[in-house]
PDB file of C-alpha atoms in Angstrom:
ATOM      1  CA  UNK N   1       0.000   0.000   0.000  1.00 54.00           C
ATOM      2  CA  UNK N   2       1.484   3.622  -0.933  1.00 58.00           C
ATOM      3  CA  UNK N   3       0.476   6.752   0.086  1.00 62.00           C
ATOM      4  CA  UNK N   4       0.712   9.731  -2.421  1.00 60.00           C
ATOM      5  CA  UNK N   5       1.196  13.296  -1.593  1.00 58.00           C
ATOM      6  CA  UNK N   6       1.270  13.321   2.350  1.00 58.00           C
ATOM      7  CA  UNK N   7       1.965  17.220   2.780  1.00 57.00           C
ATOM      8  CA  UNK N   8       2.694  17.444  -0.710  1.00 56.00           C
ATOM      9  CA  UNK N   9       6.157  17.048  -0.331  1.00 53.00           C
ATOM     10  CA  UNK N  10       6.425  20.824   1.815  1.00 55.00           C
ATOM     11  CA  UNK N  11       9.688  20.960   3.619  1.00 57.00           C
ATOM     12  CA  UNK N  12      10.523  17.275   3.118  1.00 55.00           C
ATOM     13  CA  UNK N  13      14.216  16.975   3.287  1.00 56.00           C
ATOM     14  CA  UNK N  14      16.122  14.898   0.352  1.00 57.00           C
ATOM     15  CA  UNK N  15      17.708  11.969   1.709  1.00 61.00           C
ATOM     16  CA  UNK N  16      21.572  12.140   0.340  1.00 66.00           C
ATOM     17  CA  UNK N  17      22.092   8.452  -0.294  1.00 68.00           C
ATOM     18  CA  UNK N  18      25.859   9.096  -0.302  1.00 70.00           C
ATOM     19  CA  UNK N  19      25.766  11.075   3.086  1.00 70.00           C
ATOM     20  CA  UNK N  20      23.701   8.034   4.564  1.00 65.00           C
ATOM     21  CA  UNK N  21      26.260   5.337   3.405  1.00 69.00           C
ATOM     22  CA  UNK N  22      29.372   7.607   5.130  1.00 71.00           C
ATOM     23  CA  UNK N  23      26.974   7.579   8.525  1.00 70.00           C
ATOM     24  CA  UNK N  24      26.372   4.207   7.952  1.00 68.00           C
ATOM     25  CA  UNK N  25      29.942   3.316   7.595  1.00 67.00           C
ATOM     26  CA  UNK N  26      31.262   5.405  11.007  1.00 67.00           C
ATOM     27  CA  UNK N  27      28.411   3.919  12.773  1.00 62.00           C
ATOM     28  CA  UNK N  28      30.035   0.755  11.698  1.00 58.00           C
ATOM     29  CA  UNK N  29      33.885   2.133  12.798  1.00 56.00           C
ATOM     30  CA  UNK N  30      32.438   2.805  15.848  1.00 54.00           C
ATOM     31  CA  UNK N  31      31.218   0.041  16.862  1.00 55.00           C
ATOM     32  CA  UNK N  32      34.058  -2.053  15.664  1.00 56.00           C
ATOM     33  CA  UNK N  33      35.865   0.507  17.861  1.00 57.00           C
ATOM     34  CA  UNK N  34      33.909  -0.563  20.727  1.00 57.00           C
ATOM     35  CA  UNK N  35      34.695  -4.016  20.232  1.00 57.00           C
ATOM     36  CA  UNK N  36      37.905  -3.959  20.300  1.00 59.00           C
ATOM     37  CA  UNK N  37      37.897  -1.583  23.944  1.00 56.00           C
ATOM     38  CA  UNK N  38      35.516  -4.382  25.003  1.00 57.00           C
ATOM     39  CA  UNK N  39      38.261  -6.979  24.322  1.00 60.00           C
ATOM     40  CA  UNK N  40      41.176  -5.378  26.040  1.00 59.00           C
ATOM     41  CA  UNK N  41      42.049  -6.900  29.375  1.00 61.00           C
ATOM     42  CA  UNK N  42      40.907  -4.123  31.829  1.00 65.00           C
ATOM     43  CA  UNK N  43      43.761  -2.102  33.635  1.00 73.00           C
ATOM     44  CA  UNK N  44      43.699  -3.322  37.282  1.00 81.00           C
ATOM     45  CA  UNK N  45      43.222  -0.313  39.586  1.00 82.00           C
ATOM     46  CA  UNK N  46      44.081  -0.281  43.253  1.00 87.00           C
ATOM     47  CA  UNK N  47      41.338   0.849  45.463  1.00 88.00           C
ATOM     48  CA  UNK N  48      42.325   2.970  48.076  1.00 87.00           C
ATOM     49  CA  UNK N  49      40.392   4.160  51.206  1.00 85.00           C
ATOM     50  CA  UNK N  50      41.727   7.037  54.060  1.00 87.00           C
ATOM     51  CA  UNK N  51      39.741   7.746  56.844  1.00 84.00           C
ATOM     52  CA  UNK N  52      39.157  10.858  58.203  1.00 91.00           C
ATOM     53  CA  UNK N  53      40.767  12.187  62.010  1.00 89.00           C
ATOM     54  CA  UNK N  54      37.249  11.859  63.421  1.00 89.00           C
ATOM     55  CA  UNK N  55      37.005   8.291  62.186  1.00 88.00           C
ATOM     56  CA  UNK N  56      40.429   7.418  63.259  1.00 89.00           C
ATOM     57  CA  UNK N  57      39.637   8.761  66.844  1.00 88.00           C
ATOM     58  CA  UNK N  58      36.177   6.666  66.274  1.00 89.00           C
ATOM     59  CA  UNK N  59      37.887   3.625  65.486  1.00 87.00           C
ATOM     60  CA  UNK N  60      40.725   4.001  68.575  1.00 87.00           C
ATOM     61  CA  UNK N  61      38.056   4.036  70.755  1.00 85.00           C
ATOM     62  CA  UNK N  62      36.320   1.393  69.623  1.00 86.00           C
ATOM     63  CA  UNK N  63      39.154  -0.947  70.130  1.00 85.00           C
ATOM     64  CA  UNK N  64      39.637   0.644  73.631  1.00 82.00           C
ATOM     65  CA  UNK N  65      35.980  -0.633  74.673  1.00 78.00           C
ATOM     66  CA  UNK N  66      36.945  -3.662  73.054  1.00 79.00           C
ATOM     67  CA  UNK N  67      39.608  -4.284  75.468  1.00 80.00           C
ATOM     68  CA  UNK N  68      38.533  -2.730  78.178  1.00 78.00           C
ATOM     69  CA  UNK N  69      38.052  -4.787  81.201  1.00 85.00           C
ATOM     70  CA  UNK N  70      34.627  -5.601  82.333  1.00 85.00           C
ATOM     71  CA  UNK N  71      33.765  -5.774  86.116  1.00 90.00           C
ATOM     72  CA  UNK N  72      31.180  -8.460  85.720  1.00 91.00           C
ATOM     73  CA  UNK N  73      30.289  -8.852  89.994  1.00 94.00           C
ATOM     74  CA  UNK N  74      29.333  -4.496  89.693  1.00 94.00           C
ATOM     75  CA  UNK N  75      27.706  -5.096  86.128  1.00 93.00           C
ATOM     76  CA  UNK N  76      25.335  -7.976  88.012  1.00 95.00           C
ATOM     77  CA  UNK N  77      24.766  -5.930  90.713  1.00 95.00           C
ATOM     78  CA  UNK N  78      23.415  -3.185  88.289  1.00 94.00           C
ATOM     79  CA  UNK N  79      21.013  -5.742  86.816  1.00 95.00           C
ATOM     80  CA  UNK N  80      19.326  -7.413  89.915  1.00 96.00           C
ATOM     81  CA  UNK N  81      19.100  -3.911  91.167  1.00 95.00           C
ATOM     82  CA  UNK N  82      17.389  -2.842  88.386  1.00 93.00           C
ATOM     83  CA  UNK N  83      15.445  -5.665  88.002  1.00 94.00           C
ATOM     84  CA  UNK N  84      14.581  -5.653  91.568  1.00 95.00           C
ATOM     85  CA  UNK N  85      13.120  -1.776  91.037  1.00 93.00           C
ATOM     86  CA  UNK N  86      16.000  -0.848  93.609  1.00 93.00           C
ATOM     87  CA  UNK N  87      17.830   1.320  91.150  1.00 92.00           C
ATOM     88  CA  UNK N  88      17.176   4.982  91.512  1.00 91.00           C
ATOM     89  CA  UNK N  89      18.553   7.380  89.379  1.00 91.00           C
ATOM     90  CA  UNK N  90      18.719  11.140  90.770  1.00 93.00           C
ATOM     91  CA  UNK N  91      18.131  13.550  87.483  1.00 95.00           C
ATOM     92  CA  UNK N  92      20.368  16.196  88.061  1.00 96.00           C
ATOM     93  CA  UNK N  93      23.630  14.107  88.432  1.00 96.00           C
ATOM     94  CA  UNK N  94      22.740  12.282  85.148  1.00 96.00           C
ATOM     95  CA  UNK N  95      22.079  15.749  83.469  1.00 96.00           C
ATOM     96  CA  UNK N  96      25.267  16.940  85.043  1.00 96.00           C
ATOM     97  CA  UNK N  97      27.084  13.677  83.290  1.00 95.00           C
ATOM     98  CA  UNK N  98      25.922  14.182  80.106  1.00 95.00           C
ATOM     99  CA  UNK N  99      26.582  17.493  79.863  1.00 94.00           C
ATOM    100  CA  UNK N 100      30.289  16.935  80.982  1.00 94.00           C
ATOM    101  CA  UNK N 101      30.268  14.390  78.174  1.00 93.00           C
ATOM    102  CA  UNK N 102      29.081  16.279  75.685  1.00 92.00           C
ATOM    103  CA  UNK N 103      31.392  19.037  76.630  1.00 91.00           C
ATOM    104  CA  UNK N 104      34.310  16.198  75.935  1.00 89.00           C
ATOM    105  CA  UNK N 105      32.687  14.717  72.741  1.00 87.00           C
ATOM    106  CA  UNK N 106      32.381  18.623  70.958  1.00 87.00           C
ATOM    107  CA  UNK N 107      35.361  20.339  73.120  1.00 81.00           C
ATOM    108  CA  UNK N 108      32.224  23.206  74.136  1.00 68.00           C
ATOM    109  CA  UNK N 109      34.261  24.005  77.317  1.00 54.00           C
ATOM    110  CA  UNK N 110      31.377  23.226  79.333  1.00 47.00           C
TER     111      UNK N 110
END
């Protein structure tokens, strides 16, 4: 089936059958190009990682809690205690703790 006169031919670019065998042609190039990249053996990088000072102090003292020693007779005391509902905790020293932690964790002077 043909169609005829579909916009009568108003600005219908010529096809340049010379122009489209040169495309054709580097299209071709290029992927023969490809190819041959795909077939190299791939250069071997080394990967490479550096931490930053706040990780490395991070890290440091995670291996410190690691090896810390643990008092296991005051760390079972803490639990039946606790479990027991004999535990109190008084506020204002724990707010007083944290803050002097804090104070150590972002150097605020507090």
């Amino acid at each position: 089936m043909t169609i005829n006169n579909i916009n009568n031919n108003i600005n219908k670019p010529q096809i340049d059958g010379q122009k489209l065998a040169q495309q054709q042609t580097q299209g071709q190039s290029t992927d023969t190009k490809a190819a041959q990249v795909a077939t190299q053996p791939a250069v071997l990088r080394q990967d490479s990682v550096s931490l930053t000072p706040s990780a490395q102090q991070l890290s440091q003292a995670q291996k410190k809690d690691v090896e810390a020693p643990v008092n296991q007779e005051k760390v079972d005391k803490l639990k039946q205690a606790i479990t027991n509902g004999d535990y109190k905790i008084n506020p204002e020293v724990l707010a007083q703790k944290i803050a002097k932690l804090e104070s150590q964790i972002f150097g605020n002077g507090a």
